[in-house]
PDB file of C-alpha atoms in Angstrom:
ATOM      1  CA  UNK K   1      74.387 131.129 156.511  1.00 55.00           C
ATOM      2  CA  UNK K   2      77.566 132.247 158.136  1.00 52.00           C
ATOM      3  CA  UNK K   3      79.967 131.550 160.930  1.00 41.00           C
ATOM      4  CA  UNK K   4      82.410 134.420 161.398  1.00 41.00           C
ATOM      5  CA  UNK K   5      85.100 133.943 164.049  1.00 40.00           C
ATOM      6  CA  UNK K   6      87.025 136.856 162.528  1.00 40.00           C
ATOM      7  CA  UNK K   7      84.166 139.158 163.490  1.00 39.00           C
ATOM      8  CA  UNK K   8      85.671 139.451 166.941  1.00 41.00           C
ATOM      9  CA  UNK K   9      89.280 139.678 165.802  1.00 41.00           C
ATOM     10  CA  UNK K  10      89.353 143.474 165.878  1.00 38.00           C
ATOM     11  CA  UNK K  11      88.132 143.438 169.458  1.00 38.00           C
ATOM     12  CA  UNK K  12      90.616 140.708 170.313  1.00 41.00           C
ATOM     13  CA  UNK K  13      93.417 142.825 168.875  1.00 41.00           C
ATOM     14  CA  UNK K  14      92.524 145.534 171.383  1.00 37.00           C
ATOM     15  CA  UNK K  15      92.888 143.041 174.215  1.00 40.00           C
ATOM     16  CA  UNK K  16      96.195 141.820 172.796  1.00 42.00           C
ATOM     17  CA  UNK K  17      97.485 145.383 172.704  1.00 42.00           C
ATOM     18  CA  UNK K  18      96.515 145.850 176.348  1.00 40.00           C
ATOM     19  CA  UNK K  19      98.336 142.659 177.293  1.00 42.00           C
ATOM     20  CA  UNK K  20     101.432 143.650 175.343  1.00 41.00           C
ATOM     21  CA  UNK K  21     101.483 146.967 177.153  1.00 41.00           C
ATOM     22  CA  UNK K  22     102.674 145.478 180.199  1.00 39.00           C
ATOM     23  CA  UNK K  23      81.888 114.642 181.316  1.00 33.00           C
ATOM     24  CA  UNK K  24      79.344 112.472 182.582  1.00 35.00           C
ATOM     25  CA  UNK K  25      80.319 109.705 180.107  1.00 37.00           C
ATOM     26  CA  UNK K  26      77.008 109.606 178.228  1.00 41.00           C
ATOM     27  CA  UNK K  27      77.172 108.637 174.603  1.00 41.00           C
ATOM     28  CA  UNK K  28      76.604 111.517 172.185  1.00 40.00           C
ATOM     29  CA  UNK K  29      73.089 112.063 170.890  1.00 54.00           C
ATOM     30  CA  UNK K  30      73.538 112.383 167.163  1.00 53.00           C
ATOM     31  CA  UNK K  31      71.056 112.362 164.343  1.00 51.00           C
ATOM     32  CA  UNK K  32      70.220 108.764 163.526  1.00 49.00           C
ATOM     33  CA  UNK K  33      71.716 107.015 160.468  1.00 50.00           C
ATOM     34  CA  UNK K  34      69.484 106.544 157.447  1.00 45.00           C
ATOM     35  CA  UNK K  35      66.803 103.934 157.958  1.00 48.00           C
ATOM     36  CA  UNK K  36      66.962 103.842 161.770  1.00 56.00           C
ATOM     37  CA  UNK K  37      64.600 106.670 162.708  1.00 70.00           C
ATOM     38  CA  UNK K  38      61.242 107.899 161.541  1.00 82.00           C
ATOM     39  CA  UNK K  39      61.051 110.929 159.301  1.00 92.00           C
ATOM     40  CA  UNK K  40      60.657 114.094 161.369  1.00 95.00           C
ATOM     41  CA  UNK K  41      58.460 115.911 158.850  1.00 95.00           C
ATOM     42  CA  UNK K  42      60.739 118.872 158.114  1.00 97.00           C
ATOM     43  CA  UNK K  43      61.216 117.854 154.482  1.00 96.00           C
ATOM     44  CA  UNK K  44      57.586 118.817 153.844  1.00 96.00           C
ATOM     45  CA  UNK K  45      57.989 122.342 155.254  1.00 97.00           C
ATOM     46  CA  UNK K  46      58.975 125.551 153.517  1.00 97.00           C
ATOM     47  CA  UNK K  47      62.698 126.381 153.607  1.00 96.00           C
ATOM     48  CA  UNK K  48      62.401 129.158 156.210  1.00 95.00           C
ATOM     49  CA  UNK K  49      60.369 126.886 158.498  1.00 97.00           C
ATOM     50  CA  UNK K  50      62.984 124.132 158.189  1.00 97.00           C
ATOM     51  CA  UNK K  51      65.683 126.568 159.271  1.00 95.00           C
ATOM     52  CA  UNK K  52      63.636 127.594 162.318  1.00 96.00           C
ATOM     53  CA  UNK K  53      63.216 123.930 163.253  1.00 97.00           C
ATOM     54  CA  UNK K  54      66.982 123.408 162.909  1.00 95.00           C
ATOM     55  CA  UNK K  55      67.753 126.430 165.099  1.00 94.00           C
ATOM     56  CA  UNK K  56      65.271 125.270 167.734  1.00 95.00           C
ATOM     57  CA  UNK K  57      66.731 121.752 167.761  1.00 96.00           C
ATOM     58  CA  UNK K  58      70.290 123.030 168.134  1.00 94.00           C
ATOM     59  CA  UNK K  59      69.254 125.402 170.932  1.00 92.00           C
ATOM     60  CA  UNK K  60      67.464 122.558 172.723  1.00 94.00           C
ATOM     61  CA  UNK K  61      70.582 120.384 172.553  1.00 95.00           C
ATOM     62  CA  UNK K  62      72.726 120.635 175.667  1.00 93.00           C
ATOM     63  CA  UNK K  63      75.855 120.732 173.542  1.00 94.00           C
ATOM     64  CA  UNK K  64      77.313 120.252 170.077  1.00 94.00           C
ATOM     65  CA  UNK K  65      80.626 120.138 168.218  1.00 93.00           C
ATOM     66  CA  UNK K  66      81.235 122.376 165.200  1.00 91.00           C
ATOM     67  CA  UNK K  67      84.330 121.858 163.071  1.00 92.00           C
ATOM     68  CA  UNK K  68      85.587 122.989 159.697  1.00 90.00           C
ATOM     69  CA  UNK K  69      86.730 126.127 157.910  1.00 89.00           C
ATOM     70  CA  UNK K  70      85.283 129.464 156.824  1.00 84.00           C
ATOM     71  CA  UNK K  71      86.715 132.428 154.959  1.00 81.00           C
ATOM     72  CA  UNK K  72      86.580 136.176 155.307  1.00 74.00           C
ATOM     73  CA  UNK K  73      87.972 138.423 152.559  1.00 75.00           C
ATOM     74  CA  UNK K  74      89.722 135.410 151.059  1.00 79.00           C
ATOM     75  CA  UNK K  75      91.468 134.370 154.288  1.00 83.00           C
ATOM     76  CA  UNK K  76      90.598 130.889 155.518  1.00 87.00           C
ATOM     77  CA  UNK K  77      90.003 130.270 159.215  1.00 86.00           C
ATOM     78  CA  UNK K  78      89.883 126.744 160.621  1.00 89.00           C
ATOM     79  CA  UNK K  79      87.841 126.125 163.723  1.00 89.00           C
ATOM     80  CA  UNK K  80      87.175 123.258 166.084  1.00 92.00           C
ATOM     81  CA  UNK K  81      84.790 124.240 168.873  1.00 91.00           C
ATOM     82  CA  UNK K  82      82.747 122.365 171.431  1.00 93.00           C
ATOM     83  CA  UNK K  83      79.793 124.370 172.675  1.00 91.00           C
ATOM     84  CA  UNK K  84      77.623 123.769 175.729  1.00 92.00           C
ATOM     85  CA  UNK K  85      75.167 126.632 176.132  1.00 88.00           C
ATOM     86  CA  UNK K  86      77.273 129.753 176.651  1.00 85.00           C
ATOM     87  CA  UNK K  87      80.364 127.674 177.463  1.00 90.00           C
ATOM     88  CA  UNK K  88      82.940 127.009 174.747  1.00 90.00           C
ATOM     89  CA  UNK K  89      86.210 125.116 174.399  1.00 93.00           C
ATOM     90  CA  UNK K  90      88.300 124.773 171.289  1.00 91.00           C
ATOM     91  CA  UNK K  91      90.665 126.373 168.827  1.00 91.00           C
ATOM     92  CA  UNK K  92      90.581 128.841 165.958  1.00 88.00           C
ATOM     93  CA  UNK K  93      93.448 128.776 163.460  1.00 90.00           C
ATOM     94  CA  UNK K  94      94.059 131.747 161.181  1.00 87.00           C
ATOM     95  CA  UNK K  95      96.840 130.663 158.850  1.00 90.00           C
ATOM     96  CA  UNK K  96      98.864 129.058 161.636  1.00 93.00           C
ATOM     97  CA  UNK K  97      98.048 131.793 164.139  1.00 90.00           C
ATOM     98  CA  UNK K  98      96.182 129.663 166.645  1.00 91.00           C
ATOM     99  CA  UNK K  99      94.003 130.781 169.508  1.00 88.00           C
ATOM    100  CA  UNK K 100      92.783 128.340 172.126  1.00 93.00           C
ATOM    101  CA  UNK K 101      89.647 129.679 173.743  1.00 90.00           C
ATOM    102  CA  UNK K 102      87.748 128.586 176.822  1.00 93.00           C
ATOM    103  CA  UNK K 103      84.616 130.001 178.416  1.00 90.00           C
ATOM    104  CA  UNK K 104      83.255 128.434 181.594  1.00 93.00           C
ATOM    105  CA  UNK K 105      80.486 129.849 183.749  1.00 90.00           C
ATOM    106  CA  UNK K 106      80.987 133.357 182.392  1.00 85.00           C
ATOM    107  CA  UNK K 107      84.773 133.328 182.892  1.00 89.00           C
ATOM    108  CA  UNK K 108      86.812 133.559 179.696  1.00 88.00           C
ATOM    109  CA  UNK K 109      90.351 132.417 178.978  1.00 92.00           C
ATOM    110  CA  UNK K 110      92.594 132.585 175.914  1.00 89.00           C
ATOM    111  CA  UNK K 111      95.855 130.858 175.022  1.00 92.00           C
ATOM    112  CA  UNK K 112      97.397 132.225 171.809  1.00 88.00           C
ATOM    113  CA  UNK K 113     100.430 130.640 170.182  1.00 91.00           C
ATOM    114  CA  UNK K 114     103.529 132.599 169.166  1.00 91.00           C
ATOM    115  CA  UNK K 115     102.296 132.992 165.584  1.00 92.00           C
ATOM    116  CA  UNK K 116      99.139 134.652 166.872  1.00 87.00           C
ATOM    117  CA  UNK K 117     101.110 137.325 168.722  1.00 86.00           C
ATOM    118  CA  UNK K 118     103.284 137.801 165.652  1.00 90.00           C
ATOM    119  CA  UNK K 119     100.117 138.376 163.606  1.00 85.00           C
ATOM    120  CA  UNK K 120      99.214 141.134 166.063  1.00 80.00           C
ATOM    121  CA  UNK K 121     102.739 142.614 166.069  1.00 84.00           C
ATOM    122  CA  UNK K 122     104.951 141.627 163.129  1.00 88.00           C
ATOM    123  CA  UNK K 123     108.070 142.951 164.895  1.00 90.00           C
ATOM    124  CA  UNK K 124     108.043 139.903 167.154  1.00 86.00           C
ATOM    125  CA  UNK K 125     108.360 142.043 170.285  1.00 86.00           C
ATOM    126  CA  UNK K 126     104.904 141.120 171.571  1.00 82.00           C
ATOM    127  CA  UNK K 127     105.488 137.402 170.963  1.00 85.00           C
ATOM    128  CA  UNK K 128     108.749 137.559 172.914  1.00 86.00           C
ATOM    129  CA  UNK K 129     107.174 139.502 175.750  1.00 84.00           C
ATOM    130  CA  UNK K 130     104.183 137.176 176.043  1.00 85.00           C
ATOM    131  CA  UNK K 131     106.373 134.075 175.936  1.00 85.00           C
ATOM    132  CA  UNK K 132     108.383 135.408 178.877  1.00 87.00           C
ATOM    133  CA  UNK K 133     105.382 136.607 180.869  1.00 86.00           C
ATOM    134  CA  UNK K 134     102.858 133.859 180.132  1.00 89.00           C
ATOM    135  CA  UNK K 135     104.559 130.801 178.665  1.00 89.00           C
ATOM    136  CA  UNK K 136     101.971 128.084 178.088  1.00 90.00           C
ATOM    137  CA  UNK K 137      99.464 129.372 180.631  1.00 93.00           C
ATOM    138  CA  UNK K 138      95.970 130.671 179.980  1.00 94.00           C
ATOM    139  CA  UNK K 139      95.335 134.414 180.038  1.00 89.00           C
ATOM    140  CA  UNK K 140      92.254 135.554 181.938  1.00 89.00           C
ATOM    141  CA  UNK K 141      91.082 139.030 180.862  1.00 79.00           C
ATOM    142  CA  UNK K 142      90.017 141.446 183.565  1.00 74.00           C
ATOM    143  CA  UNK K 143      86.352 141.366 184.543  1.00 70.00           C
ATOM    144  CA  UNK K 144      85.658 144.770 182.970  1.00 67.00           C
ATOM    145  CA  UNK K 145      87.344 143.917 179.653  1.00 63.00           C
ATOM    146  CA  UNK K 146      84.448 143.461 177.234  1.00 58.00           C
ATOM    147  CA  UNK K 147      86.600 143.311 174.100  1.00 56.00           C
ATOM    148  CA  UNK K 148      86.465 139.508 173.937  1.00 54.00           C
ATOM    149  CA  UNK K 149      82.694 139.355 174.273  1.00 53.00           C
ATOM    150  CA  UNK K 150      81.783 139.308 170.591  1.00 53.00           C
ATOM    151  CA  UNK K 151      84.522 136.790 169.839  1.00 58.00           C
ATOM    152  CA  UNK K 152      83.190 134.198 172.299  1.00 66.00           C
ATOM    153  CA  UNK K 153      79.556 135.100 171.694  1.00 56.00           C
ATOM    154  CA  UNK K 154      79.879 134.313 168.004  1.00 58.00           C
ATOM    155  CA  UNK K 155      80.777 130.720 168.843  1.00 61.00           C
ATOM    156  CA  UNK K 156      77.586 130.075 170.805  1.00 65.00           C
ATOM    157  CA  UNK K 157      75.047 132.397 169.145  1.00 77.00           C
ATOM    158  CA  UNK K 158      73.018 129.934 167.106  1.00 84.00           C
ATOM    159  CA  UNK K 159      70.788 132.574 165.520  1.00 83.00           C
ATOM    160  CA  UNK K 160      73.836 134.477 164.262  1.00 78.00           C
ATOM    161  CA  UNK K 161      75.583 131.311 163.128  1.00 80.00           C
ATOM    162  CA  UNK K 162      72.631 130.100 161.055  1.00 86.00           C
ATOM    163  CA  UNK K 163      71.355 133.400 159.653  1.00 84.00           C
ATOM    164  CA  UNK K 164      71.182 133.354 155.837  1.00 87.00           C
ATOM    165  CA  UNK K 165      72.315 136.305 153.789  1.00 84.00           C
ATOM    166  CA  UNK K 166      69.286 136.069 151.496  1.00 88.00           C
ATOM    167  CA  UNK K 167      66.050 134.187 150.915  1.00 91.00           C
ATOM    168  CA  UNK K 168      66.206 130.426 151.413  1.00 93.00           C
ATOM    169  CA  UNK K 169      65.073 127.733 149.032  1.00 95.00           C
ATOM    170  CA  UNK K 170      64.918 123.966 149.388  1.00 96.00           C
ATOM    171  CA  UNK K 171      67.686 122.058 147.698  1.00 95.00           C
ATOM    172  CA  UNK K 172      68.641 118.433 147.243  1.00 96.00           C
ATOM    173  CA  UNK K 173      67.576 115.704 149.662  1.00 97.00           C
ATOM    174  CA  UNK K 174      70.392 113.215 150.226  1.00 96.00           C
ATOM    175  CA  UNK K 175      72.313 111.381 152.976  1.00 96.00           C
ATOM    176  CA  UNK K 176      74.880 113.658 154.614  1.00 96.00           C
ATOM    177  CA  UNK K 177      77.370 112.303 157.146  1.00 93.00           C
ATOM    178  CA  UNK K 178      75.273 109.124 157.132  1.00 93.00           C
ATOM    179  CA  UNK K 179      72.046 110.989 157.941  1.00 94.00           C
ATOM    180  CA  UNK K 180      69.095 111.638 155.595  1.00 96.00           C
ATOM    181  CA  UNK K 181      68.946 115.393 155.119  1.00 97.00           C
ATOM    182  CA  UNK K 182      67.417 118.226 153.125  1.00 97.00           C
ATOM    183  CA  UNK K 183      69.493 121.101 151.770  1.00 96.00           C
ATOM    184  CA  UNK K 184      68.701 124.766 152.351  1.00 95.00           C
ATOM    185  CA  UNK K 185      70.224 127.036 149.692  1.00 94.00           C
ATOM    186  CA  UNK K 186      71.131 130.604 150.636  1.00 89.00           C
ATOM    187  CA  UNK K 187      69.752 132.994 148.015  1.00 89.00           C
ATOM    188  CA  UNK K 188      72.665 135.383 148.516  1.00 88.00           C
ATOM    189  CA  UNK K 189      75.196 132.648 147.759  1.00 86.00           C
ATOM    190  CA  UNK K 190      74.065 129.473 146.009  1.00 85.00           C
ATOM    191  CA  UNK K 191      77.364 127.833 146.956  1.00 88.00           C
ATOM    192  CA  UNK K 192      76.280 127.794 150.603  1.00 89.00           C
ATOM    193  CA  UNK K 193      73.957 124.919 151.488  1.00 93.00           C
ATOM    194  CA  UNK K 194      72.905 123.961 155.009  1.00 94.00           C
ATOM    195  CA  UNK K 195      71.827 120.338 155.374  1.00 96.00           C
ATOM    196  CA  UNK K 196      69.232 119.581 158.052  1.00 97.00           C
ATOM    197  CA  UNK K 197      68.440 116.068 159.289  1.00 97.00           C
ATOM    198  CA  UNK K 198      65.090 114.735 158.095  1.00 97.00           C
ATOM    199  CA  UNK K 199      64.991 111.876 160.624  1.00 96.00           C
ATOM    200  CA  UNK K 200      65.346 112.071 164.383  1.00 95.00           C
ATOM    201  CA  UNK K 201      65.908 115.586 165.647  1.00 96.00           C
ATOM    202  CA  UNK K 202      66.153 118.168 162.831  1.00 97.00           C
ATOM    203  CA  UNK K 203      69.702 119.141 163.684  1.00 97.00           C
ATOM    204  CA  UNK K 204      71.871 121.040 161.214  1.00 95.00           C
ATOM    205  CA  UNK K 205      74.361 118.424 160.023  1.00 96.00           C
ATOM    206  CA  UNK K 206      76.601 120.224 157.585  1.00 95.00           C
ATOM    207  CA  UNK K 207      77.115 123.670 156.098  1.00 92.00           C
ATOM    208  CA  UNK K 208      78.497 122.875 152.668  1.00 92.00           C
ATOM    209  CA  UNK K 209      80.813 125.332 150.895  1.00 90.00           C
ATOM    210  CA  UNK K 210      83.450 124.960 148.159  1.00 90.00           C
ATOM    211  CA  UNK K 211      86.667 123.442 149.565  1.00 89.00           C
ATOM    212  CA  UNK K 212      88.458 124.218 151.787  1.00 90.00           C
ATOM    213  CA  UNK K 213      85.424 125.770 153.451  1.00 89.00           C
ATOM    214  CA  UNK K 214      82.557 123.950 155.155  1.00 90.00           C
ATOM    215  CA  UNK K 215      81.337 123.075 158.629  1.00 91.00           C
ATOM    216  CA  UNK K 216      80.035 119.907 160.239  1.00 93.00           C
ATOM    217  CA  UNK K 217      77.868 119.691 163.359  1.00 94.00           C
ATOM    218  CA  UNK K 218      77.977 116.588 165.558  1.00 96.00           C
ATOM    219  CA  UNK K 219      78.125 115.203 169.119  1.00 97.00           C
ATOM    220  CA  UNK K 220      74.799 116.692 170.114  1.00 96.00           C
ATOM    221  CA  UNK K 221      74.031 116.479 173.853  1.00 97.00           C
ATOM    222  CA  UNK K 222      77.444 115.103 174.785  1.00 96.00           C
ATOM    223  CA  UNK K 223      79.236 116.220 177.928  1.00 95.00           C
ATOM    224  CA  UNK K 224      82.651 117.660 177.037  1.00 96.00           C
ATOM    225  CA  UNK K 225      85.166 117.206 179.886  1.00 96.00           C
ATOM    226  CA  UNK K 226      87.469 119.830 178.348  1.00 95.00           C
ATOM    227  CA  UNK K 227      84.935 122.533 179.181  1.00 95.00           C
ATOM    228  CA  UNK K 228      86.192 123.158 182.690  1.00 96.00           C
ATOM    229  CA  UNK K 229      88.001 125.980 184.432  1.00 95.00           C
ATOM    230  CA  UNK K 230      91.788 125.596 184.400  1.00 96.00           C
ATOM    231  CA  UNK K 231      93.682 125.266 187.657  1.00 96.00           C
ATOM    232  CA  UNK K 232      94.738 128.549 189.230  1.00 94.00           C
ATOM    233  CA  UNK K 233      98.402 127.672 188.626  1.00 95.00           C
ATOM    234  CA  UNK K 234      97.688 127.479 184.891  1.00 95.00           C
ATOM    235  CA  UNK K 235      96.232 131.001 184.659  1.00 94.00           C
ATOM    236  CA  UNK K 236      97.783 134.456 184.378  1.00 91.00           C
ATOM    237  CA  UNK K 237      95.482 137.416 185.041  1.00 89.00           C
ATOM    238  CA  UNK K 238      95.545 140.194 182.496  1.00 79.00           C
ATOM    239  CA  UNK K 239      95.793 142.758 185.321  1.00 77.00           C
ATOM    240  CA  UNK K 240      99.114 141.270 186.473  1.00 81.00           C
ATOM    241  CA  UNK K 241     100.603 141.696 182.995  1.00 75.00           C
ATOM    242  CA  UNK K 242     100.032 145.442 183.064  1.00 63.00           C
ATOM    243  CA  UNK K 243     101.897 146.037 186.302  1.00 53.00           C
TER     244      UNK K 243
END
């Protein structure tokens, strides 16, 4: 299984270069603690069928929270994202280079910190320019700028997020995050184990990897008030930066 926020970094770099050139209060529905819900039957299924049940459950949930860290070519990326369908709010941290990202109703916004711009341009010129032009506001890419698409899509594409690199096998059954769960071991990397709840809804609960990597899934079906469009005064259009 994988979750690759860096997959869209190359595309995001293109956007950065273009820029430089110029709650309803409901309680969360989480998997029930051990002993409080009937077994859901997934523990008796084959590994591949369990994964399909987990994907279906996560897709059926109105929302979820994914948090943790992944690595790509030895570089660790921390993420903290709240997902509601195609809408996303949260942060991705690549060694201190932090990107706040927000997607609401098809409109996308980004708010990089200074270290992020310095990662794009080590001279510091871009960071200085963006600080003067944008400050702490959100940047809204132009409507025809598709370079951010894969970056945001990776946060909400459940099939991509939970696709194993090899054949799956069933692993250990144990409580995970207080929930009875069954492990799914990725044949391409035995160090990657996805734990799926075996009571209540068969949600994915945790993607276990050697520290500091690993992801947890929680807050299923909660309304996230932070997933909302920012006020117009808090937004700078990409088009205005290129004038």
